[in-house]
Coordinates of C-alpha atoms in Angstrom, one line a residue:
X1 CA 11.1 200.0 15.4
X2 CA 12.9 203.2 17.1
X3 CA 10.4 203.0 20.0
X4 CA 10.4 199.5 20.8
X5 CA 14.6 199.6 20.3
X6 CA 14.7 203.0 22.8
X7 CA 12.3 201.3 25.2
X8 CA 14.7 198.1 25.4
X9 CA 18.1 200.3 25.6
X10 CA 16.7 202.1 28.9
X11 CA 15.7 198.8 30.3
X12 CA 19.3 197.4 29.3
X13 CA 21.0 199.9 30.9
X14 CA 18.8 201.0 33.6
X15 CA 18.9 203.2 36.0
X16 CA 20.7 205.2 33.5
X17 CA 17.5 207.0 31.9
X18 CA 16.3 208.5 35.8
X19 CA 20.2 209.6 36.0
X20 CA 21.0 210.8 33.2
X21 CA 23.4 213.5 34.8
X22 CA 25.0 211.5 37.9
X23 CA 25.4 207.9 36.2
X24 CA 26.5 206.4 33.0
X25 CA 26.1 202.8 30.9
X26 CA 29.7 200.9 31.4
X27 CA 32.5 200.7 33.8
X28 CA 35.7 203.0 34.8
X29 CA 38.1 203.2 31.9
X30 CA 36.9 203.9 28.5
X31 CA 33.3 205.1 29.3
X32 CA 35.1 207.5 31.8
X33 CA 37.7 208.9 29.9
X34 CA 34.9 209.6 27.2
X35 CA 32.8 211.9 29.9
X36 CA 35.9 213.7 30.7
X37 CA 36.9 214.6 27.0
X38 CA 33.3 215.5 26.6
X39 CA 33.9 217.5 29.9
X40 CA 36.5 219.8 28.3
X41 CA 35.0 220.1 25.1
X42 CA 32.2 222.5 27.0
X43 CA 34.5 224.0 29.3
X44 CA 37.1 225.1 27.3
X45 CA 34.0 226.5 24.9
X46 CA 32.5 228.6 27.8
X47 CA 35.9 229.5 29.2
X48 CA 38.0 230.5 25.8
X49 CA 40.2 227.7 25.8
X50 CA 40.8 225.0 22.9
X51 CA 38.9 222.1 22.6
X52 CA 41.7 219.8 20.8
X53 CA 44.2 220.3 23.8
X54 CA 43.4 219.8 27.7
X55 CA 45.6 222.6 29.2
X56 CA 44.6 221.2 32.7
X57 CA 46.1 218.1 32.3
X58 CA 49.7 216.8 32.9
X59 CA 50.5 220.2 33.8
X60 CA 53.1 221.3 33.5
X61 CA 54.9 219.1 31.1
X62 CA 51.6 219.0 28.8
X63 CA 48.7 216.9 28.3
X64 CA 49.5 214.7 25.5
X65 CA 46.1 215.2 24.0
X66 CA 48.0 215.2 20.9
X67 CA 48.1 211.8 20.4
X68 CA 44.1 211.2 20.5
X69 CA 43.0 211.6 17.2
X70 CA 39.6 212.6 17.6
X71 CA 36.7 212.0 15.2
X72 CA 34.4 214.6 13.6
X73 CA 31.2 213.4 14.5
X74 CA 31.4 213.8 18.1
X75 CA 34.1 217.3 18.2
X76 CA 30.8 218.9 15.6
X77 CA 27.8 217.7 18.0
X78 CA 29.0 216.9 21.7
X79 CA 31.4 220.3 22.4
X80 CA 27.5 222.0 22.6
X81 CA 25.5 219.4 23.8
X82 CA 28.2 219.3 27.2
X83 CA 27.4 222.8 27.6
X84 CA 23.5 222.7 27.6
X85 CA 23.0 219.2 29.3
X86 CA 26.2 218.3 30.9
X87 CA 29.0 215.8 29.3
X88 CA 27.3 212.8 31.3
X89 CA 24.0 213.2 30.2
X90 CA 26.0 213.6 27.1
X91 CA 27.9 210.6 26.8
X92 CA 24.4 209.1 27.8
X93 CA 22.7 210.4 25.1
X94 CA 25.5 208.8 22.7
X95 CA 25.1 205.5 24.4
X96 CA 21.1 205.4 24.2
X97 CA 20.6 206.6 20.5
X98 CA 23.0 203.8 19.2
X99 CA 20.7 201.3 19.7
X100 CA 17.5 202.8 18.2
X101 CA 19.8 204.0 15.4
X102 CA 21.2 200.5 14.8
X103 CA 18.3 198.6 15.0
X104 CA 16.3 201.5 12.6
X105 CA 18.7 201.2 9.7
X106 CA 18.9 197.1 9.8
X107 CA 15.2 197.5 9.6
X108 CA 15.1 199.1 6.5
X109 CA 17.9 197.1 5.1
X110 CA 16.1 194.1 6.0
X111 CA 12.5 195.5 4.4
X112 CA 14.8 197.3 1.0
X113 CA 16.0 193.3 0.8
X114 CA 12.1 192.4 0.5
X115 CA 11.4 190.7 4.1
X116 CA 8.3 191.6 6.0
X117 CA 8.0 194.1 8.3
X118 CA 7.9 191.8 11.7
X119 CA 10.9 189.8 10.1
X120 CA 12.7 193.0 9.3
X121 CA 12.2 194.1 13.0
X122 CA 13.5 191.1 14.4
X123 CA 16.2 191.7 12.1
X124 CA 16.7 195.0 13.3
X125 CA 17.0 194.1 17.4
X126 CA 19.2 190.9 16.5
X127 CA 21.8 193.4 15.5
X128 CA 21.2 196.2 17.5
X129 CA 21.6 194.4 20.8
X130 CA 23.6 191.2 19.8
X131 CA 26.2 191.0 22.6
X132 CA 28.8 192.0 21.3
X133 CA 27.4 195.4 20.3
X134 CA 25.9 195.9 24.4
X135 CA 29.7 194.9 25.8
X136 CA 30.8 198.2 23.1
X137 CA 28.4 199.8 24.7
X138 CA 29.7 199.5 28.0
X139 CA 33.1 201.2 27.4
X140 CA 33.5 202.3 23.5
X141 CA 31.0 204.6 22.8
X142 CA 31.2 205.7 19.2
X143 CA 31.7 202.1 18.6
X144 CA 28.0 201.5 19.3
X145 CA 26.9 203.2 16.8
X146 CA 26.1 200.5 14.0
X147 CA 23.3 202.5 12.0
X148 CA 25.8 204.1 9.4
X149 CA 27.3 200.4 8.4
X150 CA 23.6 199.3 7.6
X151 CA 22.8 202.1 5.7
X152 CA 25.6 201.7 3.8
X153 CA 24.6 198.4 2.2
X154 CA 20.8 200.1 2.5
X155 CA 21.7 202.3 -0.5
X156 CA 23.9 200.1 -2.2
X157 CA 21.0 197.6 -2.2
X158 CA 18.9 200.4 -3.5
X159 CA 21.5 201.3 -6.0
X160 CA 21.4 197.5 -7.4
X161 CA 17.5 198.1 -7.7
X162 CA 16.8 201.0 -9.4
X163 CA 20.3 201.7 -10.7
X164 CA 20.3 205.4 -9.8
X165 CA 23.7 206.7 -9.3
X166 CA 22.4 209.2 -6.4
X167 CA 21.9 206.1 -4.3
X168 CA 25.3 204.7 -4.8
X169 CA 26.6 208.6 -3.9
X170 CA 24.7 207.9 -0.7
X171 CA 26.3 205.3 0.4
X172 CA 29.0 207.3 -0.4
X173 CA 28.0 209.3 1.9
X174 CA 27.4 206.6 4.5
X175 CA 30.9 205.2 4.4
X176 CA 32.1 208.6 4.6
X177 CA 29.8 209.1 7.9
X178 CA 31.4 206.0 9.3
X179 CA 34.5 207.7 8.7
X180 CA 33.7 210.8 11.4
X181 CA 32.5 208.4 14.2
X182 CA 34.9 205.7 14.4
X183 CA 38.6 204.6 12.2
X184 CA 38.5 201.3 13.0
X185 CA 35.1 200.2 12.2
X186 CA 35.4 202.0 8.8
X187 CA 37.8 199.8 7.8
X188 CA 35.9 196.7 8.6
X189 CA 32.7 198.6 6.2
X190 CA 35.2 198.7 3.5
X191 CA 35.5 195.4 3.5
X192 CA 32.3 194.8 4.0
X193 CA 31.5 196.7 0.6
X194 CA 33.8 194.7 -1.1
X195 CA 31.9 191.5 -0.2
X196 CA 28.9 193.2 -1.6
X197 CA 30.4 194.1 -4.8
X198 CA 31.6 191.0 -5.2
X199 CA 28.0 189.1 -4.4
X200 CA 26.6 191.7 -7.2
X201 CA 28.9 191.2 -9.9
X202 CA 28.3 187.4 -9.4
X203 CA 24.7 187.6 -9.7
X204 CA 24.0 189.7 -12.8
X205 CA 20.7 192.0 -13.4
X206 CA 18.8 190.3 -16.0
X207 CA 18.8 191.8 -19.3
X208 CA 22.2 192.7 -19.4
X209 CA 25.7 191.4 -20.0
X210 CA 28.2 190.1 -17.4
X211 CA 30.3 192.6 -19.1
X212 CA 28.0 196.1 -18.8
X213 CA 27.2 194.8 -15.1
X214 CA 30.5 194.5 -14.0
X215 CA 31.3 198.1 -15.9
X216 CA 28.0 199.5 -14.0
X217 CA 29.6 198.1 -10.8
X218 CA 32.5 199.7 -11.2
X219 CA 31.4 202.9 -12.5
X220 CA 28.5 202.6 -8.7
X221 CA 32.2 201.8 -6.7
X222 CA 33.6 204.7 -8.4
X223 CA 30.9 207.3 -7.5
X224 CA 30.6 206.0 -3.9
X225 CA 34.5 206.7 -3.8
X226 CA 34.5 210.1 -4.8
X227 CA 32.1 210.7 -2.5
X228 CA 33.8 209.2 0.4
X229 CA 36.7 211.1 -0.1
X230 CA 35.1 214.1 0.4
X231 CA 35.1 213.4 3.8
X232 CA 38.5 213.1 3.9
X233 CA 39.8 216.7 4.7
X234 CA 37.7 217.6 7.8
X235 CA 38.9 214.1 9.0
X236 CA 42.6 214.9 8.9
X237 CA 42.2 218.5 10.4
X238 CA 40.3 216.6 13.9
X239 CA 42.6 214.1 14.0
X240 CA 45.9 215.4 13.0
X241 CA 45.2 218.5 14.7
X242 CA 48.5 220.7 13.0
X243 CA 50.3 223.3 15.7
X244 CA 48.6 220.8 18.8
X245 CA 51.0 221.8 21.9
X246 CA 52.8 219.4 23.5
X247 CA 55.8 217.2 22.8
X248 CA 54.6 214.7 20.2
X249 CA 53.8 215.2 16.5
X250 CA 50.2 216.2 16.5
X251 CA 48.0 212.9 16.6
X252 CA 47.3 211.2 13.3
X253 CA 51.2 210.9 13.1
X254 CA 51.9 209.7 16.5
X255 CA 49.5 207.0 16.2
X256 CA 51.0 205.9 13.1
X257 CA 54.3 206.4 14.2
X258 CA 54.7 205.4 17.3
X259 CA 51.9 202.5 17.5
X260 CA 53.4 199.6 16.4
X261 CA 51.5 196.1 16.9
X262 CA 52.8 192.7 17.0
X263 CA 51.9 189.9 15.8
X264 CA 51.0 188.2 19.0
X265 CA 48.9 191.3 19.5
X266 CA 46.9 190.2 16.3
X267 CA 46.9 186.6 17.3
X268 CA 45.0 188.0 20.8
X269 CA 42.6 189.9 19.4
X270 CA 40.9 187.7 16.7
X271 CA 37.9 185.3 16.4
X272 CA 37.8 182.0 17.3
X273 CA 35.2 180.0 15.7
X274 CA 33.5 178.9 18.7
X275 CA 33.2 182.1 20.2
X276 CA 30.5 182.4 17.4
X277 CA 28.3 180.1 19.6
X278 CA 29.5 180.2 22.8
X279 CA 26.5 181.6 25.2
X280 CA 27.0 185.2 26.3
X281 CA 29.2 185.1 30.0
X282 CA 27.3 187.9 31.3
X283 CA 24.3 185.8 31.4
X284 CA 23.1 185.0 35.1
X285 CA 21.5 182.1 32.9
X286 CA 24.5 180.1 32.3
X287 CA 25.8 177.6 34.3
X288 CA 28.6 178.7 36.3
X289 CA 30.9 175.8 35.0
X290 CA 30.7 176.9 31.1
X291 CA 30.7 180.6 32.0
X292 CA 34.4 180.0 33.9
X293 CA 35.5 178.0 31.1
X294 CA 34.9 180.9 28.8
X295 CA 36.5 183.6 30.6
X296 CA 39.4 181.4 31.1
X297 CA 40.0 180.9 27.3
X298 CA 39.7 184.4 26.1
X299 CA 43.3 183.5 24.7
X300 CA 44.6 187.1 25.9
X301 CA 41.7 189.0 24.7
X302 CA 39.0 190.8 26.9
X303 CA 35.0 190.0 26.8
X304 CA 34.8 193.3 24.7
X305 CA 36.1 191.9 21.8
X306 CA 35.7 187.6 22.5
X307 CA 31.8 188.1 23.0
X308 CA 30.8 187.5 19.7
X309 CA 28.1 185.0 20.2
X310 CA 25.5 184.9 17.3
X311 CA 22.6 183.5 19.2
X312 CA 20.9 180.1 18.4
X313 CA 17.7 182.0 17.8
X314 CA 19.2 183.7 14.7
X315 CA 21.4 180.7 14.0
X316 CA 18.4 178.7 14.0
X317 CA 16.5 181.1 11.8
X318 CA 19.2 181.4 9.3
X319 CA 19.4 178.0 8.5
X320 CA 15.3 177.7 8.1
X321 CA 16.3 180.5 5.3
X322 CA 18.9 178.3 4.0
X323 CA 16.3 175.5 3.5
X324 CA 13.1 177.0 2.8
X325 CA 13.5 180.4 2.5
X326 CA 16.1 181.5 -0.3
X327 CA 16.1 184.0 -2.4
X328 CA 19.4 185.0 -4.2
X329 CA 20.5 188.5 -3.5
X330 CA 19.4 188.8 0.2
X331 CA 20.7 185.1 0.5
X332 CA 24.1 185.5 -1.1
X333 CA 24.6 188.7 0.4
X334 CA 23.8 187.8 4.1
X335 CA 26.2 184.5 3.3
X336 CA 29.1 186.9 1.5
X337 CA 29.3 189.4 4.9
X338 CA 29.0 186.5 7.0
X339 CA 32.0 184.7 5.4
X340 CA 33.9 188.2 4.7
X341 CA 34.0 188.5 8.4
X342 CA 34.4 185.6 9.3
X343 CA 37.8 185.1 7.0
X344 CA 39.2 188.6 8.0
X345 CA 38.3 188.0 11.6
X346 CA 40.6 184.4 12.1
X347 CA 43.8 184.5 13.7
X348 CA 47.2 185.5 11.1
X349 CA 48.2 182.2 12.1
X350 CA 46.2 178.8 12.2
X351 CA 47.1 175.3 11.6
X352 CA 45.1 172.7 9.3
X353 CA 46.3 169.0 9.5
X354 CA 49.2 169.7 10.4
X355 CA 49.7 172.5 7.9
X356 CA 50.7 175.8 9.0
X357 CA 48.4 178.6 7.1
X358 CA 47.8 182.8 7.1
X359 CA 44.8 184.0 7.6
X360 CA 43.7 187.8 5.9
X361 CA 45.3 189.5 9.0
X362 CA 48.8 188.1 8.2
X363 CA 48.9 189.6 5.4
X364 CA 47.1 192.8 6.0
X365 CA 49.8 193.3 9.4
X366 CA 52.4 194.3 6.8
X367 CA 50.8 197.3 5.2
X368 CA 48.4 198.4 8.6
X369 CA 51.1 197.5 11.5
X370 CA 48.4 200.1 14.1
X371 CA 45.3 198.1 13.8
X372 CA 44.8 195.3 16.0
X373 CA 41.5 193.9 17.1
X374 CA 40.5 192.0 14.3
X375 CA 37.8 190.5 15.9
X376 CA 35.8 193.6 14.9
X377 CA 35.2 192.2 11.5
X378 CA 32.8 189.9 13.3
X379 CA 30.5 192.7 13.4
X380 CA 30.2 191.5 9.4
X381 CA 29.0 188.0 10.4
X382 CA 26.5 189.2 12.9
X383 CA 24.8 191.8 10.8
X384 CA 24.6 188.9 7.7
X385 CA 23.5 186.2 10.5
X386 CA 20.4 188.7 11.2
X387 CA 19.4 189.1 7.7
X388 CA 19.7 185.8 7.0
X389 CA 17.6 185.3 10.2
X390 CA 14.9 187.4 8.8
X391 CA 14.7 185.1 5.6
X392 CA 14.3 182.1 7.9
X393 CA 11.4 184.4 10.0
X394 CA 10.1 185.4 6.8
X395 CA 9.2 181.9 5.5
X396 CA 7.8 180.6 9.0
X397 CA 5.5 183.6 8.7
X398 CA 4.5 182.4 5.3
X399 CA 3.8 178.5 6.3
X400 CA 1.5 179.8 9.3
X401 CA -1.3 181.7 7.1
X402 CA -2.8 184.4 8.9
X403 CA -5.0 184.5 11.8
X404 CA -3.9 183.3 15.7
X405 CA -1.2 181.1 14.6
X406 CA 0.6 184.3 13.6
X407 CA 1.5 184.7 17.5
X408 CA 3.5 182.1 17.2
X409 CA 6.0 184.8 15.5
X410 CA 6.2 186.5 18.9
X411 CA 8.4 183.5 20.4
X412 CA 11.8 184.3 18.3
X413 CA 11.6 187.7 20.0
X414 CA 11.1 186.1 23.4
X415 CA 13.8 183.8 23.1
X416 CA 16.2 186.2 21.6
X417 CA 15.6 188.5 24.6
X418 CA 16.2 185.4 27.1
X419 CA 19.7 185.0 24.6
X420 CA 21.1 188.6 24.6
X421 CA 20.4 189.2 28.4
X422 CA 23.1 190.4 31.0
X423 CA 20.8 191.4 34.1
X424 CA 21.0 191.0 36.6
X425 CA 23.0 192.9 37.7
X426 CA 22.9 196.3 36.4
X427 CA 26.3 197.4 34.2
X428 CA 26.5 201.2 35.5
X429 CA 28.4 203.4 37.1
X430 CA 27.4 205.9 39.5
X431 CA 30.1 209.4 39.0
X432 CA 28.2 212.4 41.2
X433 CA 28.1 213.6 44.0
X434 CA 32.2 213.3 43.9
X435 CA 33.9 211.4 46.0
X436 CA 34.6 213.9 49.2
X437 CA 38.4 214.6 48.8
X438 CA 37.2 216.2 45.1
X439 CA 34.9 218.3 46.8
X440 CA 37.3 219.4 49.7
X441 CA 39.4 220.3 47.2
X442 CA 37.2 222.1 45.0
X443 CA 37.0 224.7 48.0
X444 CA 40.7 224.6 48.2
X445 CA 43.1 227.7 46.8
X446 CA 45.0 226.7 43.4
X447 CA 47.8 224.7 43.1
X448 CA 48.5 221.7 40.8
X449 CA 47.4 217.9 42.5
X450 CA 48.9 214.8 41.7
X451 CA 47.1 211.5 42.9
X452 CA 48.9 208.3 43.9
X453 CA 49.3 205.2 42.5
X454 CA 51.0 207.3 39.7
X455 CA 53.1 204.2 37.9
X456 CA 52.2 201.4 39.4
X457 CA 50.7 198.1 39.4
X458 CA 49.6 196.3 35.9
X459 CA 49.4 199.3 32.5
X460 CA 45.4 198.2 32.5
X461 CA 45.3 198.7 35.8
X462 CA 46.9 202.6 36.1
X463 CA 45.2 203.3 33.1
X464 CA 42.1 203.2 34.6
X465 CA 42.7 204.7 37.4
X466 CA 44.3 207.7 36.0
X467 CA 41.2 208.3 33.7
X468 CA 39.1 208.1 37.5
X469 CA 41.9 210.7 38.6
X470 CA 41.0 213.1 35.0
X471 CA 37.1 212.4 35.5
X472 CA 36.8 214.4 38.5
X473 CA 38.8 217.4 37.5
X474 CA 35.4 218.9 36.5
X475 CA 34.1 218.3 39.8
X476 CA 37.6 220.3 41.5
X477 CA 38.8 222.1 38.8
X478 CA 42.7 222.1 40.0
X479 CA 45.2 221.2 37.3
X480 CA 46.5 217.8 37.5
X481 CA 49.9 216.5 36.6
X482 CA 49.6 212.9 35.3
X483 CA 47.1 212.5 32.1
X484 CA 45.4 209.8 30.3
X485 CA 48.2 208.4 28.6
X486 CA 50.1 206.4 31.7
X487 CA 51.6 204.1 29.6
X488 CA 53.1 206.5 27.4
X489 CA 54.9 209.8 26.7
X490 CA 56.8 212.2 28.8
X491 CA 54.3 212.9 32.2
X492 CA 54.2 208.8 32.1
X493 CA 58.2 208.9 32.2
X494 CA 58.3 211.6 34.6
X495 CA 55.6 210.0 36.8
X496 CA 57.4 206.4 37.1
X497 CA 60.3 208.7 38.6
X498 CA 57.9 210.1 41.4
X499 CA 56.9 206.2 42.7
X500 CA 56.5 205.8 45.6
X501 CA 55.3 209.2 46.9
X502 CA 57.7 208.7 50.0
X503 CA 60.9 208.5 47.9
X504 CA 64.3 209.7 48.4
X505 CA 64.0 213.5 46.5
X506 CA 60.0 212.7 45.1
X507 CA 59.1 215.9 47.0
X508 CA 61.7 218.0 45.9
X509 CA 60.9 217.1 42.4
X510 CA 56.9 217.5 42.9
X511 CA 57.6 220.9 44.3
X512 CA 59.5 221.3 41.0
X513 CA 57.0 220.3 38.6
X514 CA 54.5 223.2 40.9
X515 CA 52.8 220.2 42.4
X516 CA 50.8 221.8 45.8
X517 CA 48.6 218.7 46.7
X518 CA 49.2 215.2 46.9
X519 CA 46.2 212.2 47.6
X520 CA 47.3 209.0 48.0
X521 CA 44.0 206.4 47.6
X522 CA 44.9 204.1 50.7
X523 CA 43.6 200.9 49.1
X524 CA 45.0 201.1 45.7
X525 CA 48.0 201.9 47.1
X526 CA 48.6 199.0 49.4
X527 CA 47.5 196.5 46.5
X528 CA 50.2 197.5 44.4
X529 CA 52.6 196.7 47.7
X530 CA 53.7 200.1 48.5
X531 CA 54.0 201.6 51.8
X532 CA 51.6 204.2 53.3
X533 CA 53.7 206.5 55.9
X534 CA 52.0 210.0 56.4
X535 CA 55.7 211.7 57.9
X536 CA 57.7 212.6 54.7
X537 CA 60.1 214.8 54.3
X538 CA 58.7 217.6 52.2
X539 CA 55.3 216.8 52.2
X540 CA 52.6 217.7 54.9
X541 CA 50.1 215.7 55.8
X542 CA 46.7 217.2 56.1
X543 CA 44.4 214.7 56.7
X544 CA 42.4 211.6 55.5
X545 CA 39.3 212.1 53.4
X546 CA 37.5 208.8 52.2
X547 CA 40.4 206.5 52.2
X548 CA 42.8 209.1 50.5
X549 CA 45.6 210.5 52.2
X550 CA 45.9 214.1 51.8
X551 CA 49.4 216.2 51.4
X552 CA 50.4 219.5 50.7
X553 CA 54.1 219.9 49.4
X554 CA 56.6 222.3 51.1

């Protein structure tokens, strides 16, 4: 199952494999400013400087690192890995594993739930590469990977089998794993292990009371709790960080205090119940008509996080379970995680005949006001459509018999593939060799660079390209005076007094801040409708390297 899921994430996001250190899986933004944190995790190891505060960055006002909480997976594995294979191949190798991963541990919970082996697999690659979870892949990284949310309901499963109290502590365990690779996505488990206590009190061992199963349930919750908590503590140290520099509280408390989300933010970011059918945009298959219609009702929200497309494939399969195939735990427990998603996925607002009615989120928006993208809780759905998919595959296999007509089996694969593909063309971007005026500057002598735009244009927009401006600092190794956070914060404040680069006293005050070097990207520039003179007062111009307009101050 790992081998055939590795062999289809290097076709997926091929060339990546033969470039492991030059390209990466994704596009400028997320994916970039990923590399670059990996980046300084290695160099500040090999050069005595902290890994939870980029002392390069928005110098000299500081580099705000204190307001990304990191997790603990990634700080305890990808700090040495940067150092011995680079923080691209890096980042790849995070990207790559979380489908093998993913589509391992759906296996087994697939198999533990009593489907065969080839329904299991199928089971296994429906999750693993189900849209939504390759557009994750493209730009959040720890998002991919899925395997810890399956293993979860892996030992819990187990747990209701044998009634062992070490496989409840597991899954424990598995929650508290979550926990250390990504916040949000731990929430949407929990919920997700509510709707599977609730599915197993329902259906009651035989042999015993509805009373002493629902006190066995409670006492299995219990364990897995104490257990969970126990990763707790080496959560709160990466991600509050205590005695972080910088101007902000250190960053569990900014992010709680500082971001607060709307309501129209929560309206954006949640499911729609036809996105769960509508076929994948990034298809070259799909008609050009349908695939503009789509993009042009993302109401607000990005592909990222509207592609949550089931596939007809599975649909189809799940509903052969439905029919033919049931069997009550695997049944009820694929149908409770596709419904618990579903239900915390809607919008806070919907109306019904007329009726005006809250949906989970409304509700949820008054206690967690900093979590917004409720269409994550799809990720429920998908991975209780697959099992339920594997029930359906399951009794096909069984009305075939054995022999030749058992190749018949092969065609779910085939269609799924011709579903859940996005190629051409290829989704990668290529980062080395540098673009030249990082390598001119490399051989430059010190001084502190700021890049233009600074505060310009759309937030998406900046954002994106100040995370381009951070990713090549390990390719020039100057400090830089904007960071990653260019909506936000004190060097995004300072910043929108420096636009545009040819302003009354901007050079006075880059000289000020120690700025030496100024690069202006020609291009981006002109789009946001600024001018492009190269005699400033202040500022020296030096040359024109690539489209980028090179100054020195003073």
């Amino acid at each position: 199952m790992a081998v055939v899921a590795s062999a289809l994430a290097m076709i997926v996001t091929q060339p990546v494999i033969a470039h492991m250190g030059d390209t990466i899986y994704g596009i400028p933004g997320d994916a970039t400013g990923g590399v670059t944190q990996y980046w300084w995790w290695g160099y500040a190891l090999t050069h005595g400087k902290s890994i939870f505060d980029n002392t390069l960055e928005g110098v000299p006002l500081g580099s705000e690192w204190s307001q990304i909480p990191f997790v603990v997976l990634p700080l305890l594995i990808f700090p040495f890995l940067s150092i011995a294979i680079g923080p691209i191949a890096s980042y790849n190798l995070l990207v790559l594993s979380a489908f093998p991963l993913t589509a391992w541990a759906t296996f087994l919970l697939a198999r533990r739930l009593g489907w065969t082996a080839l329904a299991s697999a199928f089971s296994g690659l429906a999750f693993a590469f189900v849209p939504y979870h390759v557009e994750k892949a493209m730009g959040h990284a720890n998002a991919t990977h899925m395997e810890f949310v399956a293993l979860t309901f892996f030992f819990l499963v187990r747990w209701r089998q044998h009634q062992r109290w070490r496989d409840a502590a597991l899954a424990g365990a598995m929650l508290g794993l979550q926990l250390w690779m990504d916040y949000s996505f731990t929430l949407v488990l929990t919920f997700g292990v509510l709707a599977f206590f609730v599915v197993s009190v329902a259906l009651v061992e035989k042999g015993l009371s509805r009373v002493v199963w629902l006190r066995s349930n409670i006492a299995a919750g219990l364990v897995m709790a104490i257990v969970f908590v126990m990763f707790v503590p080496l959560m709160l140290v990466t991600a509050h960080r205590p005695g972080t520099s910088g101007s902000y509280t250190a960053s569990l408390g900014s992010q709680l205090g500082t971001v607060q989300r709307s309501f129209a933010e929560i309206e954006i970011y949640s499911a729609r119940p036809l996105e769960f059918v509508e076929p994948w945009s990034a298809n070259p298959l799909v008609p050009a008509r349908l695939r503009a219609w789509e993009l042009q009702h993302l109401h607000g929200s990005n592909t990222a996080e509207s592609t949550l497309f089931l596939g007809y494939t599975v649909i189809v399969l799940g509903l052969i379970a439905l029919a033919i195939g049931r069997r009550p735990l695997p049944t009820a427990l694929a149908l409770g995680l596709m419904a618990m998603g579903a239900v915390m996925a809607a919008p806070p607002t919907f109306h019904v005949l007329g009726i005006e009615l809250h949906g989970p989120s409304y509700f949820l928006f008054q206690v967690i006001n900093f979590f917004r993208e409720y269409a994550r809780f799809s990720i429920l759905t998908m991975l209780g459509a697959a099992l339920l998919a594997a029930g359906g595959f399951t009794a096909l296999q069984a009305r075939l018999g054995s022999g030749r007509r058992q190749l018949l089996m092969l065609l779910p694969f085939l269609l799924l593939a011709v579903e859940f593909n996005n190629m051409p063309p290829n989704h990668v971007t290529q980062i080395l060799p540098a673009p030249a005026e990082y390598t001119w500057l490399r051989d430059q002598p010190p001084g502190v660079l700021m890049e233009y735009p600074a505060h310009s244009g759309s937030d998406i927009t900046q954002e994106v390209q100040d995370r381009q401006y951070m990713l090549y600092q390990m390719v020039h190794l100057h400090p830089t005076f904007l960071n990653e956070s260019p909506t936000k914060g004190i060097v995004a404040s300072a910043a929108e007094q420096l636009e545009p680069y040819y302003g009354p006293g901007v050079a006075g005050r880059l000289k000020s801040y120690g700025v030496k070097y100024v690069f202006v990207h020609r291009d981006d520039y002109m789009r946001d409708g600024w001018q492009l003179p190269t005699v400033v007062e202040g500022l020296t111009y030096v040359t024109t390297i690539n489209g980028v307009d090179v100054y020195t101050v003073g």
